[in-house]
XYZ file of C-alpha atoms in Angstrom:
663
model
C 30.060 21.658 31.622
C 33.787 22.335 32.336
C 35.741 25.097 30.552
C 39.477 24.744 30.048
C 41.466 28.009 30.143
C 45.156 28.018 29.196
C 47.247 31.072 30.342
C 50.689 31.531 28.747
C 52.716 34.272 30.432
C 56.169 34.889 31.913
C 54.726 36.962 34.780
C 54.504 34.127 37.213
C 54.153 36.278 40.298
C 51.173 38.164 38.803
C 49.156 35.012 38.114
C 50.230 33.052 41.194
C 46.920 33.552 43.033
C 44.720 34.111 39.951
C 43.728 30.462 39.529
C 42.272 30.247 43.038
C 40.671 33.684 42.720
C 38.994 32.929 39.366
C 37.607 29.523 40.421
C 35.701 31.226 43.241
C 34.002 33.589 40.808
C 33.482 31.326 37.779
C 32.121 27.815 38.303
C 33.274 24.782 36.332
C 36.498 26.463 35.166
C 39.840 24.740 34.869
C 42.817 27.145 34.559
C 46.179 25.913 33.378
C 49.202 28.207 33.737
C 52.105 27.740 31.376
C 55.418 29.598 31.779
C 57.862 27.315 30.145
C 55.504 24.788 28.568
C 57.150 22.853 25.835
C 53.966 20.804 25.169
C 51.759 23.812 24.510
C 50.580 22.344 21.192
C 49.121 19.317 22.952
C 47.509 21.509 25.598
C 45.759 23.627 22.965
C 43.860 20.574 21.750
C 41.833 20.536 24.968
C 41.561 24.331 25.427
C 38.343 26.328 25.166
C 39.943 29.754 25.926
C 43.589 30.811 25.448
C 45.123 33.799 27.338
C 48.591 34.593 26.051
C 51.085 37.365 26.692
C 51.987 38.806 23.297
C 55.548 39.266 24.450
C 56.098 35.549 24.857
C 54.075 34.057 22.028
C 57.079 33.733 19.761
C 58.690 31.624 22.407
C 56.194 28.933 21.447
C 54.634 29.601 18.023
C 53.986 32.427 15.581
C 50.915 34.551 16.236
C 49.073 33.156 13.226
C 49.347 29.723 14.706
C 46.953 30.591 17.550
C 44.524 32.480 15.397
C 44.236 29.587 12.944
C 43.417 27.150 15.745
C 39.874 28.526 15.912
C 40.196 28.918 19.679
C 38.880 31.964 21.501
C 42.051 33.947 22.367
C 42.792 36.943 24.652
C 46.110 38.715 24.043
C 47.821 40.537 26.936
C 49.503 43.667 25.528
C 51.699 46.492 26.981
C 50.216 50.007 26.578
C 53.291 51.293 24.808
C 53.398 48.410 22.380
C 52.942 49.385 18.771
C 50.224 47.102 17.366
C 50.616 48.000 13.701
C 52.528 44.828 13.050
C 49.787 42.891 14.923
C 46.908 44.146 12.776
C 45.409 40.698 12.547
C 44.429 40.968 16.229
C 40.981 42.427 16.840
C 40.504 45.040 19.544
C 37.958 42.926 21.452
C 40.645 40.267 21.882
C 43.092 42.627 23.704
C 43.695 43.363 27.375
C 46.334 45.933 28.300
C 48.906 45.633 31.052
C 49.394 46.243 33.805
C 46.661 43.664 34.023
C 43.445 44.318 35.899
C 42.422 40.845 37.095
C 38.745 41.812 37.384
C 38.722 42.856 33.713
C 40.331 39.531 32.873
C 37.603 37.742 34.852
C 34.931 39.600 32.834
C 36.660 38.644 29.584
C 36.808 35.014 30.663
C 33.139 35.121 31.644
C 32.215 36.558 28.252
C 34.097 33.938 26.300
C 33.027 31.043 28.474
C 29.391 32.078 27.969
C 30.045 32.247 24.231
C 31.671 28.852 24.342
C 28.686 27.583 26.309
C 26.202 28.882 23.727
C 28.178 27.593 20.742
C 28.708 24.292 22.467
C 24.989 23.850 23.111
C 24.172 24.702 19.501
C 26.902 22.442 18.267
C 25.786 19.600 20.493
C 22.148 20.158 19.493
C 23.101 20.043 15.843
C 25.223 16.959 16.416
C 22.352 15.372 18.328
C 19.865 16.225 15.556
C 22.191 14.917 12.878
C 22.766 11.776 14.898
C 19.028 11.157 15.163
C 18.395 11.981 11.504
C 21.162 9.743 10.255
C 19.963 6.867 12.410
C 16.279 7.073 11.423
C 15.532 4.162 9.137
C 13.515 6.265 6.662
C 14.483 8.431 3.688
C 14.816 12.044 4.887
C 15.470 15.246 2.958
C 15.183 19.005 3.266
C 14.312 21.621 0.639
C 15.109 25.239 -0.098
C 14.060 27.049 -3.274
C 12.854 23.768 -4.781
C 16.303 22.207 -4.338
C 17.371 19.452 -2.004
C 19.749 20.911 0.599
C 19.973 17.861 2.828
C 19.619 14.116 2.350
C 20.331 11.133 4.556
C 21.761 7.893 3.214
C 18.334 6.311 2.755
C 17.172 9.132 0.514
C 20.407 8.958 -1.512
C 19.875 5.217 -1.938
C 16.223 5.684 -2.881
C 17.157 8.123 -5.685
C 20.250 6.119 -6.624
C 22.421 9.215 -6.075
C 25.565 9.863 -4.052
C 25.556 13.626 -3.421
C 23.240 16.606 -3.184
C 24.778 17.986 -6.354
C 23.924 14.795 -8.207
C 20.320 14.890 -6.907
C 19.810 18.498 -7.974
C 21.393 17.849 -11.379
C 19.298 14.753 -11.943
C 16.061 16.443 -10.828
C 15.883 20.026 -12.040
C 12.748 20.585 -9.970
C 11.529 18.882 -6.807
C 8.352 17.765 -8.601
C 10.488 15.674 -10.982
C 11.314 13.315 -8.119
C 7.680 12.281 -7.689
C 5.617 10.133 -10.082
C 2.096 11.002 -11.140
C -0.195 8.377 -9.624
C -3.833 8.354 -8.548
C -4.143 9.778 -5.058
C -0.495 10.912 -4.949
C 0.792 14.503 -4.627
C 3.335 15.859 -7.131
C 2.977 19.647 -6.880
C 4.900 20.688 -3.755
C 3.950 24.263 -3.081
C 3.726 25.991 0.299
C 0.127 24.880 0.748
C 1.113 21.242 0.419
C 3.903 21.696 2.950
C 1.479 23.332 5.364
C -0.898 20.398 4.980
C 1.756 17.766 5.621
C 2.671 19.428 8.916
C -0.628 18.230 10.313
C -1.147 15.037 8.337
C 0.673 12.683 6.031
C 0.283 12.998 2.275
C 0.863 10.204 -0.211
C 3.643 10.369 -2.825
C 5.130 7.971 -5.356
C 8.838 7.707 -6.240
C 10.398 5.484 -8.882
C 13.448 3.642 -7.540
C 15.386 1.273 -9.811
C 12.394 1.096 -12.192
C 10.095 0.129 -9.320
C 7.387 2.456 -8.101
C 7.351 2.896 -4.348
C 4.711 4.657 -2.301
C 5.392 6.801 0.761
C 3.535 8.989 3.205
C 5.321 12.348 3.477
C 5.610 14.009 6.884
C 7.080 17.452 7.590
C 8.977 18.074 10.856
C 10.129 21.523 11.939
C 13.646 21.729 13.457
C 13.858 24.457 16.081
C 17.613 25.099 16.216
C 17.870 26.590 12.750
C 14.231 27.118 11.786
C 14.335 24.584 8.961
C 12.149 21.617 8.133
C 12.900 18.078 7.119
C 10.688 15.701 5.150
C 10.381 12.104 6.325
C 9.195 9.412 3.914
C 7.432 6.402 5.431
C 7.272 3.459 3.031
C 3.637 2.403 2.534
C 4.227 0.335 -0.614
C 3.160 -2.851 1.141
C -0.029 -1.177 2.317
C -0.756 0.142 -1.181
C 0.011 -3.257 -2.688
C -2.356 -4.858 -0.180
C -5.073 -2.370 -1.144
C -4.473 -3.130 -4.817
C -4.832 -6.845 -4.104
C -8.079 -6.229 -2.245
C -9.228 -4.053 -5.149
C -8.487 -6.896 -7.559
C -10.380 -9.374 -5.403
C -13.335 -7.040 -5.143
C -13.511 -5.806 -8.726
C -11.956 -8.613 -10.816
C -13.377 -11.995 -11.740
C -10.988 -14.496 -10.183
C -11.280 -16.997 -13.032
C -11.141 -14.890 -16.210
C -9.359 -11.802 -14.746
C -11.856 -9.482 -16.424
C -13.610 -6.747 -14.407
C -16.692 -8.073 -12.651
C -20.202 -6.859 -11.940
C -19.108 -4.997 -8.791
C -16.611 -3.047 -10.912
C -19.312 -1.983 -13.376
C -21.591 -0.879 -10.536
C -18.704 1.057 -8.953
C -17.958 2.813 -12.256
C -21.617 3.696 -12.725
C -21.823 5.160 -9.220
C -18.488 6.951 -8.834
C -17.286 7.721 -12.361
C -20.633 8.955 -13.695
C -20.344 6.382 -16.477
C -23.132 6.821 -19.035
C -24.035 3.668 -20.956
C -25.748 3.898 -24.320
C -26.218 0.127 -24.541
C -25.858 -3.001 -22.424
C -25.805 -6.618 -23.524
C -26.028 -9.596 -21.167
C -24.880 -12.950 -22.503
C -25.479 -16.377 -21.008
C -24.065 -19.794 -21.950
C -26.938 -22.147 -22.731
C -27.229 -25.289 -20.581
C -23.881 -24.618 -18.931
C -24.880 -26.662 -15.877
C -25.049 -29.736 -18.105
C -21.469 -29.070 -19.266
C -20.308 -28.769 -15.656
C -22.188 -31.880 -14.550
C -21.076 -34.029 -17.492
C -17.487 -32.913 -18.084
C -16.649 -31.560 -14.625
C -15.916 -28.101 -13.241
C -12.359 -28.057 -14.563
C -13.647 -28.266 -18.137
C -16.425 -25.786 -17.288
C -13.887 -23.264 -15.972
C -11.804 -23.666 -19.116
C -14.835 -22.900 -21.277
C -15.709 -19.816 -19.228
C -12.181 -18.507 -19.796
C -12.152 -19.328 -23.521
C -15.549 -17.700 -24.112
C -14.347 -14.558 -22.311
C -11.229 -14.438 -24.508
C -13.269 -14.932 -27.684
C -15.677 -12.114 -26.735
C -12.781 -9.844 -25.811
C -11.024 -10.512 -29.135
C -14.188 -9.455 -30.952
C -14.824 -6.260 -29.006
C -11.176 -5.061 -29.144
C -11.648 -4.271 -32.819
C -14.597 -1.985 -32.025
C -12.769 0.592 -29.894
C -12.463 1.710 -26.293
C -16.168 2.520 -25.980
C -16.940 -1.210 -25.849
C -15.997 -3.043 -22.646
C -16.400 -6.595 -21.336
C -17.322 -7.567 -17.773
C -17.508 -11.095 -16.380
C -20.667 -11.506 -14.338
C -21.251 -14.375 -11.867
C -21.605 -17.983 -13.034
C -21.883 -18.330 -16.835
C -22.874 -14.731 -17.550
C -21.049 -11.918 -19.380
C -21.836 -8.253 -19.885
C -20.791 -5.944 -22.733
C -21.266 -2.195 -22.354
C -21.233 0.533 -24.981
C -20.723 4.244 -24.241
C -21.197 5.293 -27.861
C -24.546 5.851 -29.553
C -24.305 3.235 -32.321
C -27.238 0.835 -32.074
C -26.887 -0.911 -35.434
C -23.163 -1.480 -35.008
C -23.698 -2.798 -31.480
C -26.359 -5.277 -32.590
C -24.095 -6.487 -35.412
C -21.257 -6.946 -32.924
C -23.439 -9.063 -30.629
C -24.726 -11.138 -33.532
C -21.131 -11.726 -34.610
C -20.139 -12.816 -31.099
C -23.088 -15.223 -30.805
C -22.287 -16.710 -34.205
C -18.556 -16.989 -33.449
C -19.218 -18.886 -30.228
C -21.584 -21.207 -32.103
C -19.008 -21.945 -34.820
C -16.079 -22.472 -32.458
C -15.343 -25.945 -31.129
C -13.964 -25.674 -27.610
C -11.285 -28.286 -27.017
C -10.174 -29.463 -23.596
C -7.793 -32.403 -23.540
C -9.729 -35.124 -25.434
C -13.083 -33.325 -25.330
C -14.612 -31.337 -28.192
C -17.462 -29.258 -26.829
C -20.017 -27.171 -28.719
C -21.334 -24.113 -26.933
C -24.174 -21.719 -27.648
C -24.911 -18.404 -25.999
C -28.013 -16.235 -25.759
C -27.939 -12.438 -25.591
C -30.279 -9.771 -24.265
C -29.666 -6.201 -25.506
C -31.013 -2.950 -24.121
C -30.867 0.610 -25.443
C -33.798 1.653 -23.252
C -33.648 4.790 -21.124
C -36.869 3.874 -19.388
C -35.157 1.968 -16.589
C -31.778 0.595 -15.532
C -30.251 -0.964 -18.655
C -28.878 -3.904 -16.661
C -32.423 -4.816 -15.649
C -33.958 -4.316 -19.084
C -31.086 -6.254 -20.729
C -31.769 -9.128 -18.317
C -35.473 -9.038 -19.184
C -34.517 -9.232 -22.864
C -32.149 -12.142 -22.132
C -34.789 -14.147 -20.247
C -37.333 -13.492 -22.987
C -34.833 -14.605 -25.654
C -34.222 -17.841 -23.756
C -37.942 -18.437 -23.340
C -38.561 -17.856 -27.069
C -35.440 -19.875 -28.054
C -33.850 -16.917 -29.852
C -30.129 -16.172 -30.163
C -30.674 -12.595 -29.050
C -33.441 -10.147 -28.306
C -33.490 -6.356 -28.058
C -35.566 -5.029 -25.176
C -38.831 -3.318 -26.118
C -41.483 -1.759 -23.887
C -43.903 -4.691 -24.156
C -41.362 -6.813 -22.283
C -41.456 -4.421 -19.344
C -42.581 -6.350 -16.267
C -41.640 -3.831 -13.622
C -45.242 -3.568 -12.428
C -45.314 -7.338 -12.053
C -41.965 -7.309 -10.207
C -43.211 -4.579 -7.883
C -46.343 -6.617 -7.167
C -44.262 -9.729 -6.519
C -42.078 -7.893 -4.021
C -45.142 -6.476 -2.287
C -46.748 -9.895 -1.804
C -43.453 -11.499 -0.840
C -43.232 -8.941 1.948
C -46.874 -9.541 2.945
C -46.273 -13.292 3.050
C -43.231 -12.882 5.247
C -45.201 -10.686 7.619
C -48.087 -13.194 7.677
C -45.716 -16.027 8.610
C -44.176 -13.987 11.412
C -47.550 -12.878 12.818
C -49.357 -16.218 12.277
C -51.768 -14.640 9.809
C -52.019 -17.649 7.487
C -55.480 -19.086 8.040
C -57.522 -21.976 6.634
C -61.057 -21.551 5.253
C -63.399 -24.444 4.544
C -65.794 -25.073 1.620
C -68.288 -27.929 1.895
C -68.674 -30.753 -0.633
C -72.264 -31.991 -0.970
C -73.115 -35.617 -1.637
C -75.250 -35.450 -4.805
C -77.207 -38.512 -3.748
C -78.025 -37.655 -0.118
C -77.686 -33.877 -0.479
C -75.734 -33.772 2.754
C -72.324 -32.356 3.471
C -69.877 -35.252 3.503
C -66.581 -33.416 3.141
C -64.771 -30.071 3.243
C -61.970 -28.686 1.155
C -59.382 -26.712 3.143
C -58.399 -23.493 1.407
C -55.579 -21.144 2.382
C -56.214 -17.480 3.160
C -53.927 -14.616 4.162
C -55.060 -12.031 6.705
C -53.366 -8.767 5.770
C -52.337 -5.974 8.156
C -55.773 -4.341 7.837
C -57.554 -7.569 8.775
C -58.722 -8.175 5.212
C -59.054 -11.815 4.105
C -56.987 -12.359 0.935
C -57.609 -15.243 -1.491
C -54.653 -17.368 -2.725
C -54.975 -15.887 -6.217
C -52.886 -12.933 -5.028
C -50.065 -14.746 -3.263
C -49.909 -18.470 -4.159
C -47.722 -18.079 -7.260
C -45.576 -15.536 -5.437
C -44.990 -18.052 -2.656
C -43.518 -20.433 -5.234
C -41.277 -17.788 -6.781
C -40.043 -16.683 -3.353
C -39.444 -20.248 -2.077
C -42.137 -19.936 0.573
C -44.645 -22.375 -0.947
C -43.615 -25.473 1.030
C -43.794 -23.522 4.276
C -47.283 -22.357 3.294
C -48.410 -25.948 2.558
C -47.145 -27.208 5.909
C -49.026 -24.501 7.809
C -52.262 -25.338 5.977
C -51.780 -29.067 6.617
C -51.216 -28.688 10.352
C -54.084 -26.250 10.877
C -56.437 -28.488 8.836
C -55.442 -31.652 10.708
C -55.923 -29.834 14.017
C -59.355 -28.499 13.007
C -60.803 -31.867 11.861
C -59.339 -34.088 14.554
C -62.659 -34.000 16.431
C -65.082 -33.477 13.478
C -66.818 -36.363 11.646
C -65.953 -35.191 8.098
C -63.488 -36.045 5.423
C -61.354 -33.054 4.523
C -59.063 -32.433 1.579
C -55.880 -30.370 1.399
C -54.201 -29.211 -1.804
C -50.604 -30.257 -2.430
C -48.435 -29.912 -5.529
C -45.712 -31.874 -7.227
C -43.227 -29.361 -5.758
C -44.310 -30.476 -2.288
C -43.961 -34.148 -3.169
C -40.465 -33.533 -4.561
C -39.376 -32.217 -1.173
C -37.500 -35.134 0.503
C -38.835 -34.396 3.999
C -42.453 -33.734 2.991
C -43.644 -37.302 3.497
C -41.943 -37.430 6.887
C -43.773 -34.242 7.836
C -47.120 -35.860 6.917
C -46.282 -38.904 9.046
C -45.463 -36.645 12.001
C -48.827 -34.887 11.646
C -50.697 -38.193 11.429
C -49.004 -39.346 14.606
C -49.948 -36.076 16.276
C -53.588 -35.874 15.049
C -56.014 -38.786 14.682
C -57.273 -38.001 11.143
C -55.646 -40.625 8.899
C -58.985 -42.179 7.843
C -60.463 -38.777 6.921
C -57.546 -36.878 5.289
C -57.603 -36.492 1.503
C -54.639 -35.117 -0.468
C -55.641 -33.247 -3.633
C -52.796 -33.340 -6.150
C -52.730 -30.954 -9.084
C -51.699 -32.952 -12.148
C -50.001 -30.574 -14.584
C -46.919 -30.112 -16.763
C -44.690 -29.549 -13.707
C -44.647 -33.301 -13.052
C -41.282 -34.667 -14.201
C -41.256 -38.063 -12.527
C -44.495 -40.028 -12.434
C -42.813 -42.881 -10.576
C -42.170 -40.479 -7.675
C -45.810 -39.383 -7.788
C -47.103 -42.964 -7.867
C -44.797 -43.894 -4.973
C -46.102 -40.969 -2.907
C -49.743 -41.949 -3.571
C -49.061 -45.530 -2.502
C -47.292 -44.321 0.648
C -50.085 -42.029 1.891
C -52.699 -44.638 1.001
C -50.826 -47.143 3.150
C -51.143 -44.640 6.011
C -54.958 -44.743 5.653
C -55.395 -41.468 3.728
C -57.110 -40.879 0.409
C -55.938 -39.127 -2.780
C -57.731 -36.925 -5.306
C -56.538 -35.570 -8.643
C -57.429 -31.875 -8.870
C -58.501 -29.945 -11.996
C -58.904 -33.099 -14.050
C -59.735 -32.354 -17.688
C -58.018 -28.941 -17.687
C -55.987 -29.857 -20.756
C -53.104 -31.832 -19.270
C -54.003 -35.326 -18.120
C -51.760 -38.343 -18.666
C -54.286 -41.187 -18.739
C -51.597 -43.880 -18.910
C -50.021 -42.773 -15.632
C -53.398 -41.988 -14.116
C -54.426 -45.590 -14.566
C -51.377 -46.687 -12.558
C -52.181 -44.422 -9.600
C -54.270 -45.785 -6.777
C -56.421 -42.669 -6.392
C -59.894 -42.219 -4.881
C -61.355 -39.053 -6.441
C -61.265 -37.079 -9.685
C -62.111 -33.382 -9.306
C -63.462 -32.155 -12.635
C -61.883 -28.864 -13.659
C -63.864 -25.697 -12.931
C -63.501 -24.440 -16.520
C -65.636 -27.384 -17.676
C -68.248 -27.209 -14.933
C -68.933 -23.452 -15.113
C -69.613 -23.729 -18.898
C -71.462 -27.040 -18.845
C -74.848 -25.408 -19.282
C -73.840 -23.243 -22.233
C -71.056 -25.141 -23.996
C -71.659 -28.484 -25.661
C -67.996 -29.513 -25.614
C -67.796 -28.856 -21.879
C -70.872 -31.008 -21.398
C -69.500 -33.873 -23.500
C -66.062 -33.815 -21.848
C -67.606 -33.768 -18.369
C -69.860 -36.681 -19.263
C -66.887 -38.653 -20.621
C -64.825 -38.024 -17.497
C -67.634 -39.176 -15.206
C -68.165 -42.355 -17.219
C -64.367 -42.940 -17.358
C -64.168 -42.534 -13.565
C -67.045 -44.955 -12.934
C -65.266 -47.597 -14.997
C -62.230 -47.175 -12.746
C -64.375 -47.143 -9.572
C -63.350 -43.531 -8.890
C -65.608 -40.943 -7.278
C -66.040 -37.630 -9.129
C -66.346 -34.139 -7.706
C -67.737 -31.219 -9.710
C -66.268 -27.959 -8.458
C -67.432 -24.414 -9.299
C -71.122 -25.301 -9.077
C -72.478 -21.744 -9.071
C -76.185 -22.222 -9.593
C -79.008 -24.701 -9.548
C -78.905 -25.319 -13.311
C -75.288 -26.463 -13.192
C -76.010 -28.560 -10.085
C -78.888 -30.367 -11.776
C -76.763 -31.145 -14.869
C -73.771 -32.601 -13.006
C -76.096 -34.536 -10.674
C -77.906 -35.990 -13.654
C -74.617 -36.919 -15.365
C -73.715 -38.956 -12.307
C -71.108 -36.820 -10.524
C -70.814 -38.000 -6.928
C -70.149 -34.649 -5.216
C -70.703 -30.959 -5.901
C -68.787 -27.978 -4.581
C -69.393 -24.274 -5.198
C -71.056 -21.044 -4.221
C -74.515 -22.504 -4.952
C -74.080 -24.269 -1.616
C -71.611 -22.145 0.295
C -68.668 -19.831 -0.012
C -65.517 -20.845 1.895
C -66.069 -20.218 5.619
C -63.751 -19.631 8.522
C -65.333 -22.440 10.624
C -66.686 -25.752 9.248
C -70.465 -25.963 9.535
C -72.962 -28.758 8.947
C -75.399 -28.174 6.067
C -78.106 -30.548 5.010
C -80.052 -30.367 1.749
C -83.437 -31.939 1.053
C -84.465 -33.407 -2.244
C -85.784 -30.052 -3.503
C -82.509 -28.298 -2.902
C -83.801 -26.292 0.066
C -81.057 -25.509 2.587
C -81.651 -26.442 6.218
C -79.173 -25.699 8.981
C -78.631 -28.273 11.686
């Protein structure tokens, strides 16, 4: 850095060699000598240090002129000069004549060092201010809870034009910041210490719009002060709010959803005294008939109607929109009678209201399940009450302990898990029970029965897992495994064999194709018998008849299982081209002790003979039962009197006396 020194003196001879002498001692110095300088005022503009002979200053300007210029000045003074009239000059600014040039050099060194220090500080401050003013963020500084510095962005943010206006508008620094969840408003020393290491979130209202910022503290070294930088994170916060809405708000009705209720229960320690689940009856039919646009409109209108009803009850009642056509009302106040009356009123109001969409007038009914139980999760017990109400065709039902099926649910989950494991480990096996020809007393056929081998190697009967397989959508997979293993087993055995299938299997579009694939793979088409359980699950007899005709055309046979169990459609049965009727076990096991069982069994056998159908009596447990069914004319017998189900088919032959001989 260069230092400009201006020397004004009439002692030309004295300073003639000073310029050269000084430049050797002090680097980066530029000395200008002025003896008759008329442009001294212009020269002062570029001067860092002025050395002037007090005897000649009036030649140029009054003394005050130089002192007011804020330039470091050294006055050269005669020893005998009376300085009383120059009292404004400080002693440290005086050098006496005759002049000692080395003392002058020291003075110049002192002031040039001072100029150097001040210049660095000044330039540092200018540099800092330049950076601060060019940062595109609101910046401010505080002292004693007042703003002592602000850049233009902070002024604009607060809609102010001066520090005085900011401090008048906001009596305390905390007044600048809005109270919002997750935002800091109390700016004490601890907060400032925290924001030195990490950003903290604040909210400021600007032109009636709330904006969110992260606050960062930066320490400035040149004057030991700190500035606060605000980084706008409003977009980020807005994005989080949008995600929050998507996660916790039903998109159609705009009411809080199930996830929101679960979140409140988990994080807000929400305690519910009552829960009600509501479901629109037969809503799928509305969607299918009128279309989803009408269905959506109804979902919205029902939500509004429910909300209008609960608003009158107080803040302790709240509505949530659950998935599909379900709603949930919660109550945090212990008022059971009032809550039940509210639900009854809602159900009745929905029933009375005619929902209009364009030209359609649609009547809607809803069913409600209510729970006050503390025994288990109220959402679960309310759902149990809702399902029970639907099953019993009631408008609403309050949960009571007799409805509790948690033990059943636990059992279902256990066997669902066991089934999954059995599929993975190939532990679904087929056992075989022989059917004896009542005329020849020889084994003509086998029924294939499914078994599950559990992790301990225990053989488990289908009683424990067959219904569970249907509830868990694993039944069709189970049927296919039994079919393939049965076909494989009897491909090289000279017996007919029967496999149980249900209407659910037949409904499956690819089930018949699967059978055809198996018949192509295994040569058993003239020995395979499909036992179909005829019960109330059958919705389409034409589909059933078509399936029977199809498998018969492939060379297989068909039996109707559990015939006479209380659900037999004789009209449709007559249309089916079946081969066997299996008389229900409940009739056969009581045939020796119950007259009605005997009469019904006799009627079935005679009915079958008239249709040229063979009959099979299952559950033949003892010789007495066997003799009765044989005498009545049943063609085949099956039961523990002959053999329990076995893991490998075996040939058994019976003589006329019923004695068992093994081949």
